[in-house]
XYZ file of C-alpha atoms in Angstrom:
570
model
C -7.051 -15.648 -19.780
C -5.381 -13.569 -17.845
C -6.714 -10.465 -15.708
C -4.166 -7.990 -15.662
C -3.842 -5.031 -13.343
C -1.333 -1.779 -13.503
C -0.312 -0.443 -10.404
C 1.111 3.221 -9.815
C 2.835 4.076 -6.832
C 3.190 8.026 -6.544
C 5.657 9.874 -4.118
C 8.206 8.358 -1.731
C 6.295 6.575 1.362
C 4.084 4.844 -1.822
C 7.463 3.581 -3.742
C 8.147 2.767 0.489
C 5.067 0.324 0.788
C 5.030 -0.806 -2.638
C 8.792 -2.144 -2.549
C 7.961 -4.180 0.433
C 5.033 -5.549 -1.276
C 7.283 -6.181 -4.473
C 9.641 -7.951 -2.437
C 6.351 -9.760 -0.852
C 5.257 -10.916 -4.077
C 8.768 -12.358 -5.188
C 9.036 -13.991 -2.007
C 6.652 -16.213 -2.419
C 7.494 -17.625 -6.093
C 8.540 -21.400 -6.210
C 11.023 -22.128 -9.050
C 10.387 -25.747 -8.424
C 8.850 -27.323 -11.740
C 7.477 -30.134 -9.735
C 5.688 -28.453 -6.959
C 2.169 -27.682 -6.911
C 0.935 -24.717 -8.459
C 0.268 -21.412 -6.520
C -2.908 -20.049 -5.386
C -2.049 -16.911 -6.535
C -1.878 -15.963 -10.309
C 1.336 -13.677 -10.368
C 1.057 -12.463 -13.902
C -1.797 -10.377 -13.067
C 0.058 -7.964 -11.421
C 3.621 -8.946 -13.362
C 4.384 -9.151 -16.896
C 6.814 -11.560 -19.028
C 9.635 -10.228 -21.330
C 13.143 -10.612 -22.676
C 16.331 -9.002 -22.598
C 17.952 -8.096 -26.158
C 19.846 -11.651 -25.078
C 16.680 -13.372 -25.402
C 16.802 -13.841 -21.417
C 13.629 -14.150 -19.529
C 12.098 -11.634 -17.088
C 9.228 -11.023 -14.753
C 8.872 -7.916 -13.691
C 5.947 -5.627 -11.902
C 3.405 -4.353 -14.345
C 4.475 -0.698 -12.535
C 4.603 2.599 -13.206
C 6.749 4.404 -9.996
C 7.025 8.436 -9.887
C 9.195 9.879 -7.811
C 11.839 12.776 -6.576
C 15.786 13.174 -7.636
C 18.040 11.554 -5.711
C 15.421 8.860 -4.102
C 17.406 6.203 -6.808
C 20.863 6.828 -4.916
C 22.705 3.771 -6.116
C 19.894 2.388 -8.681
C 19.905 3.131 -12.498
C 16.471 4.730 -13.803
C 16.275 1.514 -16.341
C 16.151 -0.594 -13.267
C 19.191 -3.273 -13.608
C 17.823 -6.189 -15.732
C 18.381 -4.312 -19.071
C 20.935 -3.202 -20.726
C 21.832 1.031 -20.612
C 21.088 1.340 -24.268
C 17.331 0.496 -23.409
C 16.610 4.041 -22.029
C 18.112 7.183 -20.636
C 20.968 7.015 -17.423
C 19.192 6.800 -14.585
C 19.660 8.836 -11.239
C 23.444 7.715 -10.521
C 24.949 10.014 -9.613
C 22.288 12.321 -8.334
C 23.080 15.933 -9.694
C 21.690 18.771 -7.766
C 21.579 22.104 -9.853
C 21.976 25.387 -8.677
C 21.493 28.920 -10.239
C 22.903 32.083 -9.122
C 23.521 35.742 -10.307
C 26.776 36.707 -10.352
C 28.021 40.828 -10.511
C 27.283 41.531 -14.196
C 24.003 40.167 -14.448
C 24.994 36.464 -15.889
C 23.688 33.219 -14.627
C 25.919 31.118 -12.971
C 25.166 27.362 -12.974
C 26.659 24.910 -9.822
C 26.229 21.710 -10.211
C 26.605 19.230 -7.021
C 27.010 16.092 -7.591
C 26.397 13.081 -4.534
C 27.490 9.537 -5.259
C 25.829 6.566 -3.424
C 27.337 3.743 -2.392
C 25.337 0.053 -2.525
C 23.922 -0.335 0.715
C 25.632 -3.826 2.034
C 22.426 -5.673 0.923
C 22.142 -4.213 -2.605
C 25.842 -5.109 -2.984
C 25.594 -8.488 -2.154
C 22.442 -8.790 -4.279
C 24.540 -7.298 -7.364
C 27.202 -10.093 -6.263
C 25.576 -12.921 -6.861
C 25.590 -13.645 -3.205
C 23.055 -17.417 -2.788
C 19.617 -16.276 -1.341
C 19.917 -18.506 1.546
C 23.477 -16.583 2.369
C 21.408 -13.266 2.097
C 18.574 -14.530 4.191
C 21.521 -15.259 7.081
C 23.219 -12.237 7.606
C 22.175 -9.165 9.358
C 21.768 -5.522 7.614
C 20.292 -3.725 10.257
C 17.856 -2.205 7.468
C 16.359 0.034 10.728
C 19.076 1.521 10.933
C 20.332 1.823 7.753
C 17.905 2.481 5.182
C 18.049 5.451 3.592
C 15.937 5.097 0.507
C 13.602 2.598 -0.887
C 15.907 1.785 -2.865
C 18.134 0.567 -0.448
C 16.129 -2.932 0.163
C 14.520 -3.453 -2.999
C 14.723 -6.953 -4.331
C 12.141 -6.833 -7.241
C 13.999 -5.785 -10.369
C 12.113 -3.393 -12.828
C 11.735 -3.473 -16.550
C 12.971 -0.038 -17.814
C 9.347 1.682 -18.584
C 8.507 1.449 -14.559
C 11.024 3.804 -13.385
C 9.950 7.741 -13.940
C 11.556 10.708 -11.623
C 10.789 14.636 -11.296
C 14.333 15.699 -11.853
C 13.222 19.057 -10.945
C 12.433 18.474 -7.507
C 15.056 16.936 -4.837
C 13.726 14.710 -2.188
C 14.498 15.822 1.687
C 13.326 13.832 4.113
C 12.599 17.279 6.391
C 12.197 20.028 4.046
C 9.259 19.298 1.034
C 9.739 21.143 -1.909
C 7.028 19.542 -4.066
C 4.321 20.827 -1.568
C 0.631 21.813 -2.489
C -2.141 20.313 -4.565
C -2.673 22.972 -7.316
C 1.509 22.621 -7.464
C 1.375 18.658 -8.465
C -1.612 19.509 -10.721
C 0.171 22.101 -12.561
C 2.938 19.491 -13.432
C 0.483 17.237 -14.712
C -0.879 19.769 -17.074
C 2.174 20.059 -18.613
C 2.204 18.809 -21.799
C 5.613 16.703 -22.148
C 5.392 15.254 -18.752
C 2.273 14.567 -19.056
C 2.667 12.635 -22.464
C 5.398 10.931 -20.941
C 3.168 9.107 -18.257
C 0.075 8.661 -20.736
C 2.399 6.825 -23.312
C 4.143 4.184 -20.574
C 0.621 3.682 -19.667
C -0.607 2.637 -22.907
C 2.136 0.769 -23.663
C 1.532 -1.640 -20.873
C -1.963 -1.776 -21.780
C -1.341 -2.501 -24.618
C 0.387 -5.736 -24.010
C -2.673 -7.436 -21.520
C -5.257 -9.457 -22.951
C -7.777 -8.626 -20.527
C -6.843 -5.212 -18.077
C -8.932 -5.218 -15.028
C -8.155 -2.088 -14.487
C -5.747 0.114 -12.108
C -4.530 -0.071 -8.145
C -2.935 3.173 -7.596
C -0.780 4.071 -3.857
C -0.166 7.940 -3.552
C 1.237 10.135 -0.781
C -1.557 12.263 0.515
C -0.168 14.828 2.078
C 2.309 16.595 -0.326
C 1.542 17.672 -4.210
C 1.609 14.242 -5.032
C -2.119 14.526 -4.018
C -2.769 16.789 -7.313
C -0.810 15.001 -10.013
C -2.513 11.480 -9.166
C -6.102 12.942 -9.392
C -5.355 14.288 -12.667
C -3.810 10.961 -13.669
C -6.989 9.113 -12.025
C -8.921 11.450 -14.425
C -7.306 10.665 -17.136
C -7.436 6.709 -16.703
C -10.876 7.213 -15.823
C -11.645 9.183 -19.300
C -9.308 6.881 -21.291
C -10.198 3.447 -20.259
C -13.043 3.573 -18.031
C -11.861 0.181 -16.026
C -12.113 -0.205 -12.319
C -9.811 1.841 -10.189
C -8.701 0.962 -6.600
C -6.956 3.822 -5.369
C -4.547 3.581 -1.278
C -4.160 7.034 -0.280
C -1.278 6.723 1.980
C -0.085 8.890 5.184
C 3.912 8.931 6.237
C 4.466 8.424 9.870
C 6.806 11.898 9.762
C 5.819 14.180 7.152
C 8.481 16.885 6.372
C 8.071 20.327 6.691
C 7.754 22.357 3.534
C 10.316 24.672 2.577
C 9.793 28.027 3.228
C 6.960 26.841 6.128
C 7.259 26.831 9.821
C 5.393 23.225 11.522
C 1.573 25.081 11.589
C 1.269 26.163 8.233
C 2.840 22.757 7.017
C 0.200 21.140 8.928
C -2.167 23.473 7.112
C -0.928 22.704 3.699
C -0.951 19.129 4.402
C -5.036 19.440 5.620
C -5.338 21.396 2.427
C -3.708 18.570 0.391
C -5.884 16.017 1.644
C -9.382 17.387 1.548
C -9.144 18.245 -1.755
C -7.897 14.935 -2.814
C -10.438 13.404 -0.497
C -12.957 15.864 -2.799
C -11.976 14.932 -5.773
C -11.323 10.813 -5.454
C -14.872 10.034 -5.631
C -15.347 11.264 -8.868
C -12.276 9.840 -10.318
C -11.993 6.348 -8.931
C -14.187 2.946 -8.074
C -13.363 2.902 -4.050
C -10.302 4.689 -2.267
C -8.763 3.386 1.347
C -6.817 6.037 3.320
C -4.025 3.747 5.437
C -1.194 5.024 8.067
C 0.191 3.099 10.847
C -0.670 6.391 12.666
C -4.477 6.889 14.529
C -5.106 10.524 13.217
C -3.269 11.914 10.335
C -5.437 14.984 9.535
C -3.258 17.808 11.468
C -2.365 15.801 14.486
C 0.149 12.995 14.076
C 1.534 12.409 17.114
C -0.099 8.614 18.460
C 1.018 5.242 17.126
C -1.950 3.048 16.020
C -1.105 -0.124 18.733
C -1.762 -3.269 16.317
C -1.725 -6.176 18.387
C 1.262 -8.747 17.818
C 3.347 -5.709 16.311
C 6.062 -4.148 17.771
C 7.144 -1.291 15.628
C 9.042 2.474 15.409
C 6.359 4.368 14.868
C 8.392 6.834 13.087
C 10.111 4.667 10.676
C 9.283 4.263 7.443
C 11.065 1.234 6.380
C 8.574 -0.340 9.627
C 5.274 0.959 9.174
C 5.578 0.760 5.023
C 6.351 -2.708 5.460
C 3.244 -3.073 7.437
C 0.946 -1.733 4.924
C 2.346 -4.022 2.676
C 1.670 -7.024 4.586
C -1.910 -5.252 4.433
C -1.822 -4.853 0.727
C -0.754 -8.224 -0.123
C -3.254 -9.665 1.425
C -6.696 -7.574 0.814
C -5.849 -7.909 -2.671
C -5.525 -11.233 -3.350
C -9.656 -11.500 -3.803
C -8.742 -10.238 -7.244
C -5.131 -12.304 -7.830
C -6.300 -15.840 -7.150
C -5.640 -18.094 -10.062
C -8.804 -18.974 -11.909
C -10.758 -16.133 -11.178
C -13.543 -17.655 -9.502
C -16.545 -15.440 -8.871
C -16.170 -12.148 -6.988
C -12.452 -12.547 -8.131
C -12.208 -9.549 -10.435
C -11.376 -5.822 -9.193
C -14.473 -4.556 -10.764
C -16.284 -7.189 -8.273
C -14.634 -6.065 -5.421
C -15.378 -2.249 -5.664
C -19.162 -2.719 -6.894
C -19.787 -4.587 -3.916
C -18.339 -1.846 -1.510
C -19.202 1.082 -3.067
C -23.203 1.202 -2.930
C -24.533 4.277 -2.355
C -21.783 6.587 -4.001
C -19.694 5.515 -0.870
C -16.580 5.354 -2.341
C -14.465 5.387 0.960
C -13.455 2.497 2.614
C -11.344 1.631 6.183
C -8.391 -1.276 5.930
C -8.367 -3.533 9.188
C -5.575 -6.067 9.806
C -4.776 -8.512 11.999
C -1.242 -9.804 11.525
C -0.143 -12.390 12.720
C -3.749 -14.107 12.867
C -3.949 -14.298 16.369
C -4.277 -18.920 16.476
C -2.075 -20.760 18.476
C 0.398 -23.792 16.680
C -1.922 -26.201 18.534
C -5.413 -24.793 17.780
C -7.988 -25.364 15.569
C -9.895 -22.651 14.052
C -12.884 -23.337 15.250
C -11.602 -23.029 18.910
C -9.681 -19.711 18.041
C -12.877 -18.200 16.741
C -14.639 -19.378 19.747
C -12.083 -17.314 21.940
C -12.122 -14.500 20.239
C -15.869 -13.660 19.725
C -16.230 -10.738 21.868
C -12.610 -9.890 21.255
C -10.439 -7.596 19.316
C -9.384 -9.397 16.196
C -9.112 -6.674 13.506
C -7.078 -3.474 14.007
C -7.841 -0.718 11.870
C -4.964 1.338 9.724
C -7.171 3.835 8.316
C -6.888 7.139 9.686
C -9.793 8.077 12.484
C -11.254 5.047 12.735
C -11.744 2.210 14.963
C -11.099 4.520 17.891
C -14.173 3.361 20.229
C -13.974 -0.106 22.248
C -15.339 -2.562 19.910
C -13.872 -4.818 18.199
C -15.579 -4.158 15.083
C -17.640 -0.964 13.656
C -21.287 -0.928 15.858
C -23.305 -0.551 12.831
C -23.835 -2.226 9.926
C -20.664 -3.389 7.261
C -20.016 -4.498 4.149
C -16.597 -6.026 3.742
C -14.439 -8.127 1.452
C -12.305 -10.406 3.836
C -8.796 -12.089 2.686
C -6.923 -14.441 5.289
C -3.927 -16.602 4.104
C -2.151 -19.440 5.956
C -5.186 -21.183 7.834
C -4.380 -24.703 7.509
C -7.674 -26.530 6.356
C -6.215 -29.658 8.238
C -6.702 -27.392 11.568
C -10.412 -26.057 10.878
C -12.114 -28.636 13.455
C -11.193 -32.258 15.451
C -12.335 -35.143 13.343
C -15.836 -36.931 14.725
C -13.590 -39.620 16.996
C -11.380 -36.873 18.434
C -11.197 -35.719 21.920
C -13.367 -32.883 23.048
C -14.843 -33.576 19.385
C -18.643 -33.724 20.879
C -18.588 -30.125 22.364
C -17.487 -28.592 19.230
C -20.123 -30.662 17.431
C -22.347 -28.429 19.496
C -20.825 -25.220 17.443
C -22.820 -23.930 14.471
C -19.220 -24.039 13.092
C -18.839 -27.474 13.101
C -20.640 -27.811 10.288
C -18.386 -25.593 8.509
C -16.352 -27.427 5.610
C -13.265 -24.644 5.357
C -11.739 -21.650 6.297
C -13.897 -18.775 4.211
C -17.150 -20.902 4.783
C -16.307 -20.973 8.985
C -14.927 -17.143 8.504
C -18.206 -16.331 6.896
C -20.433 -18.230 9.689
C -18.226 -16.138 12.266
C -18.480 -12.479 10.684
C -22.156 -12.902 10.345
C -22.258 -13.798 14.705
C -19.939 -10.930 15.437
C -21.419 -8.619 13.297
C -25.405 -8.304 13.243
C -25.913 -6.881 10.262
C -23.585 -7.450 7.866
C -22.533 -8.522 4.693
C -19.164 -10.805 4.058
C -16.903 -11.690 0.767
C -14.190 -14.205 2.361
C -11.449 -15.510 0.439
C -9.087 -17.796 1.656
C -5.868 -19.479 0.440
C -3.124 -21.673 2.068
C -0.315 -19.712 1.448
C 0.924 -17.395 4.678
C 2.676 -14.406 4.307
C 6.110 -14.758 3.218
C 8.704 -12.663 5.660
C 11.619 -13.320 4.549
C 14.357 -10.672 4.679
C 14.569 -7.793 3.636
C 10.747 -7.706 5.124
C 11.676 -6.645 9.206
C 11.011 -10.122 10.738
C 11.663 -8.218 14.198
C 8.088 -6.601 13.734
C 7.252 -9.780 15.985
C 9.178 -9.872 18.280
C 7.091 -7.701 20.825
C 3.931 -10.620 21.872
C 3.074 -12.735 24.553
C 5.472 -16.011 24.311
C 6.724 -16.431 20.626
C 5.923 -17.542 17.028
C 6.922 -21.042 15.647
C 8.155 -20.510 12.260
C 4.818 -20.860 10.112
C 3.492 -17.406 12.467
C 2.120 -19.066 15.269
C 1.816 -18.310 18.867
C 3.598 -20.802 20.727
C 4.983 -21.089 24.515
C 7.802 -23.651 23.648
C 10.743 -21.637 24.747
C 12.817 -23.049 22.181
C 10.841 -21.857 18.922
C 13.221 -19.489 17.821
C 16.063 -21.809 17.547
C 14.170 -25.112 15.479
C 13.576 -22.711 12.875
C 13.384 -18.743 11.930
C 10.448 -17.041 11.307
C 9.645 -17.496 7.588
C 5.665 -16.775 6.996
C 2.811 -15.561 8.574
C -1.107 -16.042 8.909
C -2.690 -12.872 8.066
C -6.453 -11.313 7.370
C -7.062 -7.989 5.925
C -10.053 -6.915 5.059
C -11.817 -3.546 3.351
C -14.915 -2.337 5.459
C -17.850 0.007 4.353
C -19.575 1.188 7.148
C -21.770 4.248 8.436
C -18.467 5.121 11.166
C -16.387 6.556 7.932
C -18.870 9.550 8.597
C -16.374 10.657 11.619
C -13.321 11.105 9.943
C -14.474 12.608 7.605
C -16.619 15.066 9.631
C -13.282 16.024 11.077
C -11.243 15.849 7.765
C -13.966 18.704 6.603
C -14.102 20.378 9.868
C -9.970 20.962 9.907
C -9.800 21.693 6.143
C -12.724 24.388 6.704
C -10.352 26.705 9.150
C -7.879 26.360 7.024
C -7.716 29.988 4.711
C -5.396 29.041 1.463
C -4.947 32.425 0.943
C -3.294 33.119 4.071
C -0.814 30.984 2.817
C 1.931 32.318 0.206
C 2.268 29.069 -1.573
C -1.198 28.187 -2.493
C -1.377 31.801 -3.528
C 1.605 31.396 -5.703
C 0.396 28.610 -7.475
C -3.454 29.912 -7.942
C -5.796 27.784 -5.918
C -8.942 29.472 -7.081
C -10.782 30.629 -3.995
C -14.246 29.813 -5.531
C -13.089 26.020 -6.515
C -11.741 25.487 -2.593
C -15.267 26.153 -1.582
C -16.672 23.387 -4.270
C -13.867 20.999 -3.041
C -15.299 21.803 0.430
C -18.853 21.480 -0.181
C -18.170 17.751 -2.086
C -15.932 16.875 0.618
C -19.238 17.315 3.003
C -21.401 15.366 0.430
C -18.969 12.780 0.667
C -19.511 12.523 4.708
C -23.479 12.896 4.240
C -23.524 9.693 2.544
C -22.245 7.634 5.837
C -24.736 9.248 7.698
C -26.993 6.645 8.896
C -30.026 7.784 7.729
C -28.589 8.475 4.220
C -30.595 6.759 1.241
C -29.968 6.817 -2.583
């Protein structure tokens, strides 16, 4: 049976990471009817349907939100239907504006901004052959100007759901504070809107796990998605994985100079960070950025990466790779045990810790000649993960000092390359290794955690297939380590790697942590948000932040960071 999951992706750097991990996804499907089935079990996070010509489709289980004119060339059905199946979409995106002319009438101007296909959207729409695609260059760094702009995924009709009233601007926010996004949520028709698309696609699973949700935190996307987590969390009750997610360059809000924008945005995410606990099963704050809370000015360094900090097509594409991977625990075909959301969350959430960091190491960090047992060895002692969750893994270790719970995902270890066979060479000093007796990749992964880390407990889950990164993913992400990558993702000295074959996977491991050092960040999430005075500031006045309900959203925001203290007990 299958174990369906509904994912939301709210505001414009979520519909960012989640078209990369779309495009992820569709990457790695094999059409070939004799090949041996995936790992992965892609109708849990995609559905099946038809076209009124009877014609096949499989498309993301997905309910998107965003701003006007973020759709540029793409109609609001998506492109697999036919325009009869719902309203016109955002083409072309019509900007309305009001004025009062001499004798007291309104005046109504409407500006209207047509969108060209970006190159690689026009060659999709041409039929152009995948491998064709795959060879030319679109300089997508350079060129990207939307989401939209790279998105291979196609989207059934029901996914696609814009604020018309709002107009995305890349540097000046209009849809700003908290109470703001709430208010729109509270209203009736939109609301219904959502809560009916919803249902619909709940409708059609035989067996929902429940809900993985990406928001922007810093904007009044914060607001609407709590009250939508509410409402999921009244209505079905299921498990609810929630990726608060941080821009690399936030905009200013309109009307704001740069210090009360970074006020609003402090605002924005302590009282989401307040409210999450109550509303979902475990939440994991990612950015490519080291501190996000007012300050967001240093680039996290992730080892093997070489990225613009500042770009958003880069660092989204990142998370992705991040996403993609930490999740498959709960999208591996059969669904052995542990292999459910619910699972996943229960066993990282004791406590009422509901907070969790996301650590990453991508490319896995193996040479093309190694075996795993030697690249462990190595790297005991070492930097391996690299955390993307804001404030943490700051201090020299490789991993958190104390004590951590974590579910671990790595993809693309070869079990062929765990350890030499008995008769190899240098076969006797690696029967020496306690991981030598190790039969595959999340049994030795396991053994290695439990070394490295003291006191700790580790969920592993492992699977052949690498991380697809195949354009439009930006394959020059690794171009910036030590010697080069042979085309499965790894390292490799032979000077002439890049010309047997490009770059087409990689090994990853992600992995969710719980672990007493969440208690700094949010010590200084709650320590920034507390000199912050809303009413100072005319927009949070304007749209009635209650004064007495701050200082609740403060105080829970503090119980939240009393229960990584160490000596915190249920």
């Amino acid at each position: 049976m299958v174990r369906e999951v509904l994912t939301l992706q709210l505001g414009n750097y979520a519909n960012y990471v989640g078209t990369h991990w779309w495009n992820i996804q569709e990457s790695s499907f094999n059409y070939d009817p004799t090949a041996e089935p995936s790992d992965i079990e892609h109708t849990v996070l995609y559905r099946e349907g038809e076209t009124r010509q009877r014609q096949p489709t499989f498309t993301p289980r997905l309910l998107m939100l965003d701003l006007a004119g973020t759709l540029r060339h793409l109609p609001r059905t998506g492109d697999l239907y036919e325009e009869e199946l719902a309203p016109d979409g955002d083409t072309p995106y019509t900007q309305t504006t009001t004025t009062a002319t001499d004798s007291g009438a309104m005046e109504v101007i409407k500006q209207e901004e047509r969108y060209e296909p970006h190159p690689f959207q026009a060659d999709l729409n041409a039929g152009l052959p995948v491998d064709a695609i795959g060879a030319k260059n679109y300089d997508f760094r350079s060129t990207v100007h939307s989401w939209s702009d790279y998105s291979y995924a196609r989207y059934h009709p029901r996914s696609i759901n814009m604020i018309e009233r709002y107009a995305h601007s890349p540097t000046e926010g209009q849809f700003d504070t908290f109470p703001h996004g709430r208010g729109l949520w509270q209203e009736a028709d939109f609301q219904d809107h959502l809560v009916d698309r919803i249902r619909q696609y709940i409708e059609e699973c035989d067996e929902c796990q429940g809900f993985q949700t990406l928001f922007d935190c810093t904007d009044a996307f914060t607001g609407l998605t709590i009250g939508l987590l509410e409402h999921l969390h009244d209505e079905y009750g299921k498990a609810s994985l929630v990726f608060p997610l941080f821009a690399p360059r936030p905009p200013t809000f309109k009307g704001a100079d740069e210090a009360t924008s970074d006020s609003i945005r402090v605002v924005n995410t302590g009282l989401a960070f307040a409210h999450l606990p109550e509303h979902c099963s475990l939440f994991a704050p990612l950015a490519t950025m080291a501190q996000c809370w007012r300050t967001m000015e240093t680039p996290r360094p992730l080892p093997g990466l070489s990225y613009d900090p500042h770009s958003l097509y880069q660092t989204s594409a990142i998370l992705a790779g991040f996403l993609d991977t930490v999740t498959l625990r709960y999208r591996m075909r059969g669904g052995a045990s542990g292999g459910h959301l619910a699972g996943l969350c229960s066993d990282l959430n004791a406590y009422g810790r509901r907070i969790v960091a996301g650590v990453l190491a991508m490319p896995f960090p193996m040479d093309a000649t190694q075996d795993l047992i030697d690249c462990l060895d190595q790297l005991e002692g070492k930097q391996l993960l690299a955390s993307i969750t804001p404030g943490t893994g700051m201090n020299t270790g490789a991993q958190p000092t104390r004590g951590v719970v974590q579910s671990v995902c790595v993809r693309g270890l070869p079990e062929h390359r765990l350890k030499r066979p008995p008769t190899a060479k240098g076969a006797q000093r690696q029967q020496r290794m306690a991981g030598y007796r190790c039969n595959s990749v999340s049994e030795m992964l396991q053994l290695f955690f439990s070394c490295t880390l003291p006191v700790s407990m580790s969920h592993v889950t492992a699977t052949r297939l690498p991380l697809p990164v195949r354009q439009p993913f930006p394959v020059e992400l690794f171009d910036g380590g030590p010697g080069g990558l042979s085309f499965d993702g790894f390292r490799t000295d032979d000077p002439q790697h890049g010309q047997l074959a490009p770059l087409a996977s990689i090994p990853t491991l992600a992995a969710l942590q719980s672990s007493t050092d969440l208690g700094q960040p949010l010590e200084a999430l709650h320590r920034e948000v507390r000199r912050v005075r809303p009413s100072r500031i005319p927009r949070f006045a304007d749209c009635g932040l209650d004064t007495s309900e701050y200082d609740e959203s403060l105080e829970q925001l503090l119980q939240l960071k009393e229960q990584y203290d160490d000596n915190y007990s249920i």
